[in-house]
XYZ file of C-alpha atoms in Angstrom:
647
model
C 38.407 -107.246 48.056
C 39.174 -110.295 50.488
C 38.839 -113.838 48.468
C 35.619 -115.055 49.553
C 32.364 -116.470 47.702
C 30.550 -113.784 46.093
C 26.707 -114.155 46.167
C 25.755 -113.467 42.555
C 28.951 -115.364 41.321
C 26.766 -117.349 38.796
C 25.232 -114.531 36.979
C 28.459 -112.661 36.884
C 29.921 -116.254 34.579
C 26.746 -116.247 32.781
C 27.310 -112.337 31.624
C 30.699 -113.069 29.831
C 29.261 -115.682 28.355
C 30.063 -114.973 24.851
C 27.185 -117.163 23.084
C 24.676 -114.743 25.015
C 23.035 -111.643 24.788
C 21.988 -110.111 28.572
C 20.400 -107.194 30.028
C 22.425 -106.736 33.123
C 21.320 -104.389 36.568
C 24.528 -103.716 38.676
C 24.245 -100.917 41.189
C 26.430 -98.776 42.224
C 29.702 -100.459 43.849
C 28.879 -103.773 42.017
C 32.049 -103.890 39.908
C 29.963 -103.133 36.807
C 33.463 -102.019 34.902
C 35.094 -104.722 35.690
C 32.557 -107.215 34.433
C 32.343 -104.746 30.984
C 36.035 -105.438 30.806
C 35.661 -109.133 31.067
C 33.073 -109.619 28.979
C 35.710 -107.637 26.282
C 38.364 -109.487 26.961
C 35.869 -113.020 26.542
C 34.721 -111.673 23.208
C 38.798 -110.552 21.949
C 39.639 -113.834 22.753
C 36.499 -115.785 19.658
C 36.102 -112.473 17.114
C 37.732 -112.891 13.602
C 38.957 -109.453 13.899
C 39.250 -106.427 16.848
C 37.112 -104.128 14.767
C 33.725 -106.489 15.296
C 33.281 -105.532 19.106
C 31.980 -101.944 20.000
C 31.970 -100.567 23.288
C 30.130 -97.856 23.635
C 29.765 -95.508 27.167
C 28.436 -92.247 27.677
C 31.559 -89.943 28.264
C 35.038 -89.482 27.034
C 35.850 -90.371 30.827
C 34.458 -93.623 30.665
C 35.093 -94.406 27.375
C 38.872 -93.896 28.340
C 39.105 -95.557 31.324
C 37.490 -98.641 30.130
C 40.403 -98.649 27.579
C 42.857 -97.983 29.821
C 41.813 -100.881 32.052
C 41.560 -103.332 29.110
C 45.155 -102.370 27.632
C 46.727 -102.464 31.227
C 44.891 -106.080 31.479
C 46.463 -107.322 28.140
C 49.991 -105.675 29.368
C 50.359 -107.910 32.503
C 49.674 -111.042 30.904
C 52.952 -111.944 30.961
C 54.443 -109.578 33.688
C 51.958 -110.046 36.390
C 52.014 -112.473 39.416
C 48.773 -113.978 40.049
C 46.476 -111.626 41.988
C 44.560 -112.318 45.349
C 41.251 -111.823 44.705
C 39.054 -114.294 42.215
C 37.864 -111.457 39.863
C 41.376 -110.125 39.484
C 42.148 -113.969 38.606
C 39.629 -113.975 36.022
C 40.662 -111.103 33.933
C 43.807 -112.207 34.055
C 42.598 -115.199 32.698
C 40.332 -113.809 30.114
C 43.427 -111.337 28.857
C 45.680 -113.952 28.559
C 43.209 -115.920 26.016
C 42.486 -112.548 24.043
C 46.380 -111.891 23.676
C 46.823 -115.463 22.197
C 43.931 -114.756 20.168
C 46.387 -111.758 19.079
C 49.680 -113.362 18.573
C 47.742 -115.817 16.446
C 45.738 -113.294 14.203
C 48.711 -111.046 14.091
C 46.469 -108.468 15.263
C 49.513 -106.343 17.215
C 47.227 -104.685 19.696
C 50.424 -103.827 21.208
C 51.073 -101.473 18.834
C 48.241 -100.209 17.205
C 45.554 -100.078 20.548
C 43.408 -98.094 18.284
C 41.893 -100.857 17.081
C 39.766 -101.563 19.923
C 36.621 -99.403 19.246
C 35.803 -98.392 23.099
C 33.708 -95.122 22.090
C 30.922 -92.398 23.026
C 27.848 -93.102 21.521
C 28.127 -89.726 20.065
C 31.647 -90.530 18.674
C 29.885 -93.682 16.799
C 26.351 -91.386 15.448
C 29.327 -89.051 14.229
C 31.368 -92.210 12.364
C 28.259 -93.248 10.712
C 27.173 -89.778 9.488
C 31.413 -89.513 7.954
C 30.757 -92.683 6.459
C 27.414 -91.991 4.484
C 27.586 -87.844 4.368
C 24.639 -88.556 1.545
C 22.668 -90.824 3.418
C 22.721 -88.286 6.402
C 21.803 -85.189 4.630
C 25.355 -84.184 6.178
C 27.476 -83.393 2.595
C 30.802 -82.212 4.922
C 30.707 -83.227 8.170
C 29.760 -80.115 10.186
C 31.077 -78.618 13.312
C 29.673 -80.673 16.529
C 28.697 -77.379 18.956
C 28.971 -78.834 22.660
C 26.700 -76.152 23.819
C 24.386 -75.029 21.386
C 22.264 -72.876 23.542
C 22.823 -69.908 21.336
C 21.785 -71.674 18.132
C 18.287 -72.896 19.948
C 17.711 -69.145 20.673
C 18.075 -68.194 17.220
C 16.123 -70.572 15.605
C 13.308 -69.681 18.305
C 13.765 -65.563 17.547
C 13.931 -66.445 13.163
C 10.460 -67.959 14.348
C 9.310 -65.480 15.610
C 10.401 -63.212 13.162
C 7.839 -64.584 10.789
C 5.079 -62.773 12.799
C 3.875 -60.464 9.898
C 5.286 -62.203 7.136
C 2.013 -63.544 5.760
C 2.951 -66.909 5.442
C 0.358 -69.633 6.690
C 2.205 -70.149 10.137
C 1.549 -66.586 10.517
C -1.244 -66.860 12.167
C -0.535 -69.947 14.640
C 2.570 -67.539 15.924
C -0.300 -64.824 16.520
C -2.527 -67.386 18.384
C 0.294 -68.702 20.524
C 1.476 -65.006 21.332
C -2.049 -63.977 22.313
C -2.234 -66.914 24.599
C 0.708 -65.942 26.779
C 0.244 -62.275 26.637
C 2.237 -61.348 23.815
C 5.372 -62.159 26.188
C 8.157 -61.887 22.999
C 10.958 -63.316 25.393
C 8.708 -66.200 27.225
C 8.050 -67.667 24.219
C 11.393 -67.345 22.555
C 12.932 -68.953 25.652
C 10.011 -71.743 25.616
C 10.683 -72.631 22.077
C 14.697 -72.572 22.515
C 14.246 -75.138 25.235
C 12.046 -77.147 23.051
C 14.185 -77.267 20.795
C 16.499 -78.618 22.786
C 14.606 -81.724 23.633
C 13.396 -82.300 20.179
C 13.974 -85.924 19.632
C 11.244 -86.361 22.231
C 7.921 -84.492 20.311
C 9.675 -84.170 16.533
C 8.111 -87.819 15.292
C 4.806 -86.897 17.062
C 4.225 -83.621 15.536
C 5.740 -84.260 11.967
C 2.147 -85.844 10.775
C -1.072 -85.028 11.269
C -1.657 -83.934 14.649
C -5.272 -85.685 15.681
C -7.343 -84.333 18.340
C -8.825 -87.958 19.468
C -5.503 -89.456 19.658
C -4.241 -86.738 21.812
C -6.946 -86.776 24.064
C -6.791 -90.871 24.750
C -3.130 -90.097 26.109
C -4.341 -87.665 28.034
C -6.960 -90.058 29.377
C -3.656 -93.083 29.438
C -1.663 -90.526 31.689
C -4.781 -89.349 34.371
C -5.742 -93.332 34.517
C -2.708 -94.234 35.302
C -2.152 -91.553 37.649
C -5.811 -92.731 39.175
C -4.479 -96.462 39.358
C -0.896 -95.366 41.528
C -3.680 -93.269 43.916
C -6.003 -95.997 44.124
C -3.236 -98.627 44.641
C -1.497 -96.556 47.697
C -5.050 -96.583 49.369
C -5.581 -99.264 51.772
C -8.095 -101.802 50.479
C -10.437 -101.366 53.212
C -10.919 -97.926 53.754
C -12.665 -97.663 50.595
C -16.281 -97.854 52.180
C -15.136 -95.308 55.204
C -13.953 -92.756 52.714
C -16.589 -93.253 50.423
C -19.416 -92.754 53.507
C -17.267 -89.308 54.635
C -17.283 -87.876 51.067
C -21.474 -88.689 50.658
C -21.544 -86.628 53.833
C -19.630 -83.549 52.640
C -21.324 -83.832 49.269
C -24.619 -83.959 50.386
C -24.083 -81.374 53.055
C -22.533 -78.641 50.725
C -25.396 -79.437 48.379
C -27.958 -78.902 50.917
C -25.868 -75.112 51.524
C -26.052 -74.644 47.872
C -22.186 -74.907 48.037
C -19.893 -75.828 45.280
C -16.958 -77.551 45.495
C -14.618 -80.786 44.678
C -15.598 -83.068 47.151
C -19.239 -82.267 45.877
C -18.843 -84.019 42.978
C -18.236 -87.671 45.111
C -22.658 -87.573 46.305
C -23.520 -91.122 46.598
C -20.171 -92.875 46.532
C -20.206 -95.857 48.283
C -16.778 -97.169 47.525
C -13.535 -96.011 45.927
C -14.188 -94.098 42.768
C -12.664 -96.362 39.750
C -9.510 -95.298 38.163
C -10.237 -94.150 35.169
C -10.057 -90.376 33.314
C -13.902 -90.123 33.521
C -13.844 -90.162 37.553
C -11.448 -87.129 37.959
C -13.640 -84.993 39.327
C -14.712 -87.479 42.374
C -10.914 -87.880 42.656
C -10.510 -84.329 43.007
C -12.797 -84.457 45.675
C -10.447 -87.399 47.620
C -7.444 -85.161 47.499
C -9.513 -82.109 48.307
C -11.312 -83.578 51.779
C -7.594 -85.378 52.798
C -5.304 -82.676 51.807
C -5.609 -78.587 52.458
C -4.468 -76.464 49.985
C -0.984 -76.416 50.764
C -0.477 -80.096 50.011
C -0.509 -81.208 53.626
C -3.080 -83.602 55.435
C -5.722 -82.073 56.837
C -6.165 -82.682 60.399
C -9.719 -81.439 60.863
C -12.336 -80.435 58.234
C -14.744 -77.783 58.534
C -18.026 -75.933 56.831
C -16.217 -74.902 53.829
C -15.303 -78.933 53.143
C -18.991 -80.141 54.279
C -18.760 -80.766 57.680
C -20.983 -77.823 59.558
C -20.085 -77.237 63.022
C -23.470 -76.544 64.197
C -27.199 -76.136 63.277
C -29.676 -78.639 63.903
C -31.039 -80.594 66.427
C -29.483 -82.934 68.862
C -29.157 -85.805 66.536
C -27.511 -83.955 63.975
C -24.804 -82.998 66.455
C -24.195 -86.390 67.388
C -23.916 -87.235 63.752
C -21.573 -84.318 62.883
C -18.964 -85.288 65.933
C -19.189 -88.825 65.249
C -18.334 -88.175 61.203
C -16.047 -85.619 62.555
C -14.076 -88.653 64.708
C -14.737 -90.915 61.752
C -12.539 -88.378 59.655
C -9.940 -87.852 62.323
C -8.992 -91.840 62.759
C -9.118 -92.376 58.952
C -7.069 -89.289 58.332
C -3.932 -90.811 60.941
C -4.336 -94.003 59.543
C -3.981 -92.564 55.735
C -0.964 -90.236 56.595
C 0.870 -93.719 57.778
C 0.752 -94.659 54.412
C 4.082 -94.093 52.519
C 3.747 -91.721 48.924
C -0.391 -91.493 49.149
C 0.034 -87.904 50.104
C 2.037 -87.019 46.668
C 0.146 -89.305 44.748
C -2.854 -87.600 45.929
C -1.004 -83.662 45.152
C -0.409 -85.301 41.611
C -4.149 -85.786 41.210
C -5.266 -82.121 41.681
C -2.210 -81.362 39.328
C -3.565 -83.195 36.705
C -5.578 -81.823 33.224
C -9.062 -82.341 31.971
C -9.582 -85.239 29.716
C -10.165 -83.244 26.801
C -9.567 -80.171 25.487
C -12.103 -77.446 24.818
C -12.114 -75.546 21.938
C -9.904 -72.580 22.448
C -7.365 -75.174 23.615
C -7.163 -77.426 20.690
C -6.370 -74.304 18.255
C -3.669 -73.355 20.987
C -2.284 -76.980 20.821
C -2.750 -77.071 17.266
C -0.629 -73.465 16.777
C 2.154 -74.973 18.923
C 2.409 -77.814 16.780
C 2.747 -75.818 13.698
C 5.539 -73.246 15.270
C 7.349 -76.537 16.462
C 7.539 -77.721 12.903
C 8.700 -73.967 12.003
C 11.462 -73.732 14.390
C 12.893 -76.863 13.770
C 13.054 -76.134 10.034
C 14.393 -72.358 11.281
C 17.100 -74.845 13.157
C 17.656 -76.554 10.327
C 19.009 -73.452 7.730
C 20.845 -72.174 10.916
C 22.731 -75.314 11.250
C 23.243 -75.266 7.324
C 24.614 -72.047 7.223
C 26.828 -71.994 10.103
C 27.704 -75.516 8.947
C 27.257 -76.603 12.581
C 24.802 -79.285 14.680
C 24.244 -80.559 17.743
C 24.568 -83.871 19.251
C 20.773 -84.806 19.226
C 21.076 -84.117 15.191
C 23.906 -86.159 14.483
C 21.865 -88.425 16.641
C 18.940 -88.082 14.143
C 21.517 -88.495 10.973
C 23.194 -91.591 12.392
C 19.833 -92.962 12.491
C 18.665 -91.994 9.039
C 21.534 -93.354 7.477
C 21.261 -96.659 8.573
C 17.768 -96.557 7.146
C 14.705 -98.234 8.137
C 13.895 -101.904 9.427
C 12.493 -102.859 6.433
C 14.590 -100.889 3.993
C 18.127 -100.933 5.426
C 20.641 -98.727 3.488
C 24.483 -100.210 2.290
C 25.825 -98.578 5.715
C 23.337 -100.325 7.820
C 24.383 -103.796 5.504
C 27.791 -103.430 5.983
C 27.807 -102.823 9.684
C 25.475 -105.593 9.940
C 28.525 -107.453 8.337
C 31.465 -105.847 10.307
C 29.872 -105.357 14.303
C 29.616 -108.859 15.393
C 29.112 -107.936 19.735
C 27.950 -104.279 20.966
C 28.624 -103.354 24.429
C 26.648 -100.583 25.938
C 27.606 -99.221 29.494
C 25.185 -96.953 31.468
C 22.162 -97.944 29.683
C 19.516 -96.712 31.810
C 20.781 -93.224 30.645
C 20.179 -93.777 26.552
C 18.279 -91.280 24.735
C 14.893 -92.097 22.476
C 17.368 -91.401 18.952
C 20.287 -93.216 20.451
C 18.064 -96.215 21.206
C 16.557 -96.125 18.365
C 20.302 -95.981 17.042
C 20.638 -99.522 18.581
C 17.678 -100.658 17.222
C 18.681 -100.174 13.738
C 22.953 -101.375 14.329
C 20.686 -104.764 15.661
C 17.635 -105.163 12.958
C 18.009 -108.316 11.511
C 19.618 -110.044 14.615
C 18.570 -113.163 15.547
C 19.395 -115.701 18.076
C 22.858 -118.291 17.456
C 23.675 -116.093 14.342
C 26.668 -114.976 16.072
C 25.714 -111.694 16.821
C 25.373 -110.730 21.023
C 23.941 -107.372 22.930
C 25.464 -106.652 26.093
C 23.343 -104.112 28.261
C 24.757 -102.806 31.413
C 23.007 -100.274 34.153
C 20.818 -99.376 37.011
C 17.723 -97.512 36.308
C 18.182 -96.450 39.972
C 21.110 -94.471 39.000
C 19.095 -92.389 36.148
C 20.766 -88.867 36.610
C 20.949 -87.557 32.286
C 17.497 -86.316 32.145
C 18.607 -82.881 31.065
C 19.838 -84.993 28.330
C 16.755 -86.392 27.173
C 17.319 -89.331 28.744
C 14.756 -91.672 29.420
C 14.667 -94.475 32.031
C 11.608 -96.079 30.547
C 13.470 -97.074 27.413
C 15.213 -99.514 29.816
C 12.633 -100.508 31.800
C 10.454 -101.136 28.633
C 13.422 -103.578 27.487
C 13.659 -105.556 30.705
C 9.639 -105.935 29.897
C 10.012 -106.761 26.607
C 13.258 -108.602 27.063
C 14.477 -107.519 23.678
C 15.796 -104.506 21.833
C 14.478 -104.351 18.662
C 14.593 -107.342 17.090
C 17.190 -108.774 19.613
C 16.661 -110.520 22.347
C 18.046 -110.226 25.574
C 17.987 -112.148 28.770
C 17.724 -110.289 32.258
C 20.288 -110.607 34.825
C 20.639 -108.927 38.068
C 23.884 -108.450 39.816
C 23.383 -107.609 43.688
C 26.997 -107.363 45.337
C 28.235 -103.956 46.333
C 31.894 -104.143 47.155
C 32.848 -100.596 47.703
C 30.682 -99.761 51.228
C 30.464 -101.526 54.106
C 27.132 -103.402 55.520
C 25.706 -100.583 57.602
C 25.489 -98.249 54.357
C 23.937 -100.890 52.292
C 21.270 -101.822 54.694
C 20.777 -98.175 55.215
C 20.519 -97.281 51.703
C 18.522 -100.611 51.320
C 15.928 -99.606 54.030
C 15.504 -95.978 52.795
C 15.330 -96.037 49.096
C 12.773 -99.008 49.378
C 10.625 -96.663 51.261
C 11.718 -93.443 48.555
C 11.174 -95.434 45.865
C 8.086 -96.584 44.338
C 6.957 -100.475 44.556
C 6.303 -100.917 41.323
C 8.296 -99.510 38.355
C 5.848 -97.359 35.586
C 7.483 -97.135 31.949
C 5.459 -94.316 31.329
C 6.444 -91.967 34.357
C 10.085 -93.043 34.310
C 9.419 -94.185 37.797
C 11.949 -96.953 39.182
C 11.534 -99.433 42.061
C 14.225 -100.201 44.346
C 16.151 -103.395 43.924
C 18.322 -104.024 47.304
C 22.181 -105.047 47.297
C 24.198 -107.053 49.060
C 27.117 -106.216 51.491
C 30.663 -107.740 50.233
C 32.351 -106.267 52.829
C 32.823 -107.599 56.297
C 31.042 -105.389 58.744
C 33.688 -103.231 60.667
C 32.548 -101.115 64.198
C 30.961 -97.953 63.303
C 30.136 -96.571 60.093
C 26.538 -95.801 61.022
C 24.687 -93.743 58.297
C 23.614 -89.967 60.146
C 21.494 -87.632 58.734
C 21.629 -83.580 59.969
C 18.304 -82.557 58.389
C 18.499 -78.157 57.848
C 14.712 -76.661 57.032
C 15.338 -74.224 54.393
C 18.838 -73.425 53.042
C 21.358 -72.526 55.609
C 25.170 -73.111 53.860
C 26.836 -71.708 57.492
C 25.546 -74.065 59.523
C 25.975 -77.047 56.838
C 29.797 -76.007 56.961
C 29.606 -75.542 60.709
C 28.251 -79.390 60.480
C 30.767 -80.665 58.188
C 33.711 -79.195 59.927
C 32.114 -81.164 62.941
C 31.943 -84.274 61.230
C 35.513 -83.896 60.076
C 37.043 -83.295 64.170
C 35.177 -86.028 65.173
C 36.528 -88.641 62.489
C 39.967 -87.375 62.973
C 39.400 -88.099 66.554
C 38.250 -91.386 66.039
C 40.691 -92.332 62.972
C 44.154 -90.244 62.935
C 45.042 -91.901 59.967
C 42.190 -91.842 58.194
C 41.164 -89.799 54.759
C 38.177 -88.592 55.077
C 36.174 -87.384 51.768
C 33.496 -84.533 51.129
C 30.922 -85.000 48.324
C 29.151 -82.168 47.109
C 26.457 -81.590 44.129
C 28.032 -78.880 42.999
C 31.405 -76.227 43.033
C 28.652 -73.632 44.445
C 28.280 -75.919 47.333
C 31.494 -75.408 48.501
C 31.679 -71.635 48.817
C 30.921 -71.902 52.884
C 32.743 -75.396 53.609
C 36.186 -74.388 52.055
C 36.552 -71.209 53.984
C 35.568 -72.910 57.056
C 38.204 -75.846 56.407
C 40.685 -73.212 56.153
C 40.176 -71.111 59.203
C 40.480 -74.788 61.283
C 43.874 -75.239 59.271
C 42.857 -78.006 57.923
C 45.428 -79.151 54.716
C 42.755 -80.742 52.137
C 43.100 -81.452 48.814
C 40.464 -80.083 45.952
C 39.818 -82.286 43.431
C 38.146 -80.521 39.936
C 37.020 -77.991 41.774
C 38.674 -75.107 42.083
C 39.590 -74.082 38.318
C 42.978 -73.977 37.475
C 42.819 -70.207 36.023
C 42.130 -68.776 39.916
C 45.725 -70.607 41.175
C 47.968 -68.150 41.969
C 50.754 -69.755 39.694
C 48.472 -69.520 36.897
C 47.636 -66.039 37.675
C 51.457 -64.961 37.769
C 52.298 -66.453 34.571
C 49.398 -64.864 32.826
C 50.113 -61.567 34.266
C 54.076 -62.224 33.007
C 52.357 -63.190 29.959
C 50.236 -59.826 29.662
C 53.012 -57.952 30.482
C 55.725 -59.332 28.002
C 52.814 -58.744 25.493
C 51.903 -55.411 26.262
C 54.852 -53.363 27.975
C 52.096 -50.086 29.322
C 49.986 -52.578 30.898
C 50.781 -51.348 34.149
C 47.920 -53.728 35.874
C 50.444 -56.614 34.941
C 53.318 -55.061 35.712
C 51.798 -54.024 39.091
C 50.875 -57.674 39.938
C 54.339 -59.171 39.047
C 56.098 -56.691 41.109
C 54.025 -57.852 44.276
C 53.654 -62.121 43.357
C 55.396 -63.531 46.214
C 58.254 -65.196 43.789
C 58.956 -61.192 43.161
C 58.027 -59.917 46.439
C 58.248 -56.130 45.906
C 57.196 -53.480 48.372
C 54.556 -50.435 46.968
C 57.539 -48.442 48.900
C 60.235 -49.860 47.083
C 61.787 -47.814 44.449
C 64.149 -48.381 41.766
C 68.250 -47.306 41.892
């Protein structure tokens, strides 16, 4: 990083502000850590004691690196010549107030680093449960299972188990059975997976379950669907649309024909977005799209425009609404995201349900309840849980807003400053977790909220994570009851210009233009390029229909000679998704001889080392194991022939 202005230089002072609680967006490459690490360092430097900040991040990873950094900070306070770069300047700075703020408290950080709580948010739900084991319903702390898939598919099979036991869930496990065809396994798996994401439908289904309010979310979700259709139509091709559905309407109504676009007979503008106007919807995505999902390029008999009968005038009319179709349908498909938006729309569910589906939904609710409670005794008796219930316990032992318990009191008392990296990846128990930590909060009473993330970079949904808890609290500008101002950080300092403004440019088309709570959609925010702009490092894309790992690796490989080519010296790097990904490129790097090195991803039981000492191991163990034995003899630091024999 060269020592230059930096564009969003005042919000980046105004986040370590330590008076101030903020909401802050840094994308990726933005120096996000190191403005967590200042802010830390600002707020060591005015606390009474260590113990009152909390850092919180979402892995052990994070959690330790963000340590690390902080105790290498405080370390070259007095060893370190001043750095070249401002921000390096500045932590300096900041960790050379928070070790005086040591030295005069006596706090020996030195020695006793522990002291700084940098933690998972599931380390701190587990603290709180040790702390009040009554208050949680905990007793002895259980065992935290890591992967509690198993568990899940118990619960779901006790659950089922209650089939013919005559109990009054009984018969909702019969009705939910005889919906999807007595499938034992399906529904098993289906209510282990539920289970799994429990802290999303457990406070909707543990009261009364009401038909009416159900139904008005339905009709919430298909307006607002509607509205994100309507609003990627051009304004003024609501009257052409309109006049080509009237004319397939009223022509498969003269044929005695059913179908969607049937329903939109004497439209003469957009229909309004609202639940009770699905059905002329359905007929919008039906005349623009085939059944496949793609745009229809010309529409025939079965969508209400006949290809012949009538008289002379009639043909006229059905090539000129033919042409009319045609020029409307090129000018829709220019339109970026109308053609999912308008695939979402046939996706979407009636506004209400009939009978036979309410006593379905009401039989799921009631085997929801079950299994939970099922989970419940299995956790008990294998005195075990999950992170999502320790989650749950955290929160119900800090009680509720209005009736907080002695834990919630005293932390109230002792956790002056929460910091909370990667916040656009919280859950709905470990925000409400924050909610209750912050209840009672209130502006200059010393207390601050530091938010940090980039709803862009939402990737924990098989967590239960949910983006629209952040984007709800930019809204609101508060969590809970405290507030927090908005601040956007822009700077990328880690790629050069032409990635950014490629990224920029794409993702703003990718991207919705307006963010939606409710879906968990996200708009794109641009950044800005640190970096001066070297020659070349042009984004190129090698788009493959269909999966074809051969010729990915036969592209990467080609990549890799031609950087090499241009840049000897260079290190070149190759992201994948996955270790699965790999299984063509490695082989492929090999054959080329080219030396690379694998980092966490080939596991460090296949390395041959590894293998030969567990083999010696085996062997030692277990003198007949002649598998062992075998493999010894022929390692390569033993190097026996099958033809050698002994003297």
């Amino acid at each position: 990083m060269t020592d230059r202005p930096v564009a969003d230089l005042e919000q980046r002072r105004a986040a370590i502000r330590p008076d101030g609680s903020f909401l802050v967006q840094a994308p990726a490459g933005s120096g996000k850590t190191e403005l967590l690490i200042q802010r830390y360092l600002q707020l060591l430097a005015v606390v009474e004691e260590p113990e009152e900040i909390v850092a919180i991040t979402f892995t052990r990873k994070a959690a330790g690196e963000m340590r690390g950094r902080i105790l290498t900070a405080l370390e070259r306070v007095d060893t370190a010549a001043a750095p070249a770069d401002e921000a390096a300047r500045q932590t300096l700075a900041l960790a050379a107030a928070a070790m005086a703020r040591n030295r005069e408290r006596g706090w020996q950080l030195e020695d006793s680093p522990g002291r700084l709580r940098i933690q998972t948010i599931d380390s701190l739900c587990g603290a709180l449960t040790r702390q009040m084991p009554v208050l949680s319903r905990f007793g002895a702390q259980p065992e935290i299972v890591e992967d509690p898939g198993e568990l899940y598919r118990q619960a779901a099979a006790d659950t089922l188990a209650e089939l013919e036991g005559g109990a009054g869930w009984s018969e909702a496990i019969a009705v939910l059975l005889g919906h999807l065809d007595n499938d034992l396994p399906r529904v098993r798996d289906m209510l282990a997976e539920m289970l799994a994401r429990r802290d999303q439908w457990l406070r909707h289904v543990a009261g009364e379950i009401r038909r009416d309010a159900l139904e008005a979310a339905l009709r919430h979700a298909i307006s607002a669907t509607l509205e994100a259709v309507r609003g990627a139509l051009p304004p003024d091709c609501g009257i052409e649309l309109a006049a080509l559905l009237d004319y397939a309407a009223a022509n498969l109504a003269r044929d005695g024909r059913e179908a969607p676009a049937g329903a939109c007979r004497g439209l003469t503008d957009l229909p309004p977005a609202e639940a009770a106007a699905l059905a002329q919807w359905r007929g919008v995505a039906a005349l623009l799209l085939k059944s496949d999902g793609e745009w229809r390029q010309a529409p025939n008999a079965r969508d209400g425009f006949p290809a012949a009968g009538g008289g002379k005038a009639e043909a006229e009319t059905r090539r000129a609404m033919k042409d009319r179709f045609k020029g409307l349908s090129v000018r829709l498909q220019e339109e970026e995201g109308l053609q999912l938006r308008l695939q979402a729309v046939r996706r979407l569910p009636p506004a209400a349900y009939t009978d036979a589906e309410w006593q379905v939904v009401q039989a799921l609710c009631e085997m929801l309840k079950l299994a939970y409670a099922q989970l419940r005794l299995l956790f008990s008796e294998r005195n075990q849980i999950d992170f999502t219930g320790v989650a749950q316990a955290a929160v119900q032992a800090l009680g509720g807003e209005d009736r907080p318990t002695d834990l919630a009191l005293s932390l109230d008392y002792r956790i002056r400053h929460i910091l909370v990296d990667e916040f656009q990846d919280i859950s709905i128990n470990q925000y409400n977790l924050l909610e209750r930590l912050t209840a009672g909060w209130s502006p200059g009473d010393g207390h601050s909220l530091f938010l940090v993330g980039d709803p862009m970079q939402s990737i924990y949904r098989f967590r239960e994570a949910e983006v629209g808890l952040y984007l709800n609290t930019l809204d609101r500008q508060r969590l809970g009851q405290a507030p927090v101002t908005p601040l956007n950080i822009t700077v990328n300092f880690r790629s050069r210009a032409a990635i950014v403004d490629w990224v920029n440019r794409t993702f703003a088309r990718v991207l919705p233009a307006f963010p939606d709570p409710g879906r968990g959609a996200v708009n794109y925010t641009p950044a800005e390029a640190f970096q001066d702009q070297p020659p070349g490092g042009e984004v190129t894309l090698h788009p493959l229909i269909g999966r074809d790992d051969e010729r990915e690796a036969a592209i990467v490989l080609e990549q890799i000679r031609a950087a090499r080519e241009a840049d000897p010296n260079g290190t070149i790097a190759v992201l994948v998704r996955s270790r699965p990904h790999l299984q063509a490129v490695v082989p492929r790097l090999k054959q080329a001889g080219l030396r690379f090195r694998a980092v966490e991803i080939e596991p460090l039981g296949t390395q041959p080392p590894i293998q030969d000492l567990m083999a010696l191991t085996r062997a030692l163990h277990h003198f007949a194991d002649r598998i062992a034995w075998l493999a010894i003899l022929r390692a390569p630091w033993c190097g026996l022939c099958l033809s050698d024999r002994p003297p």
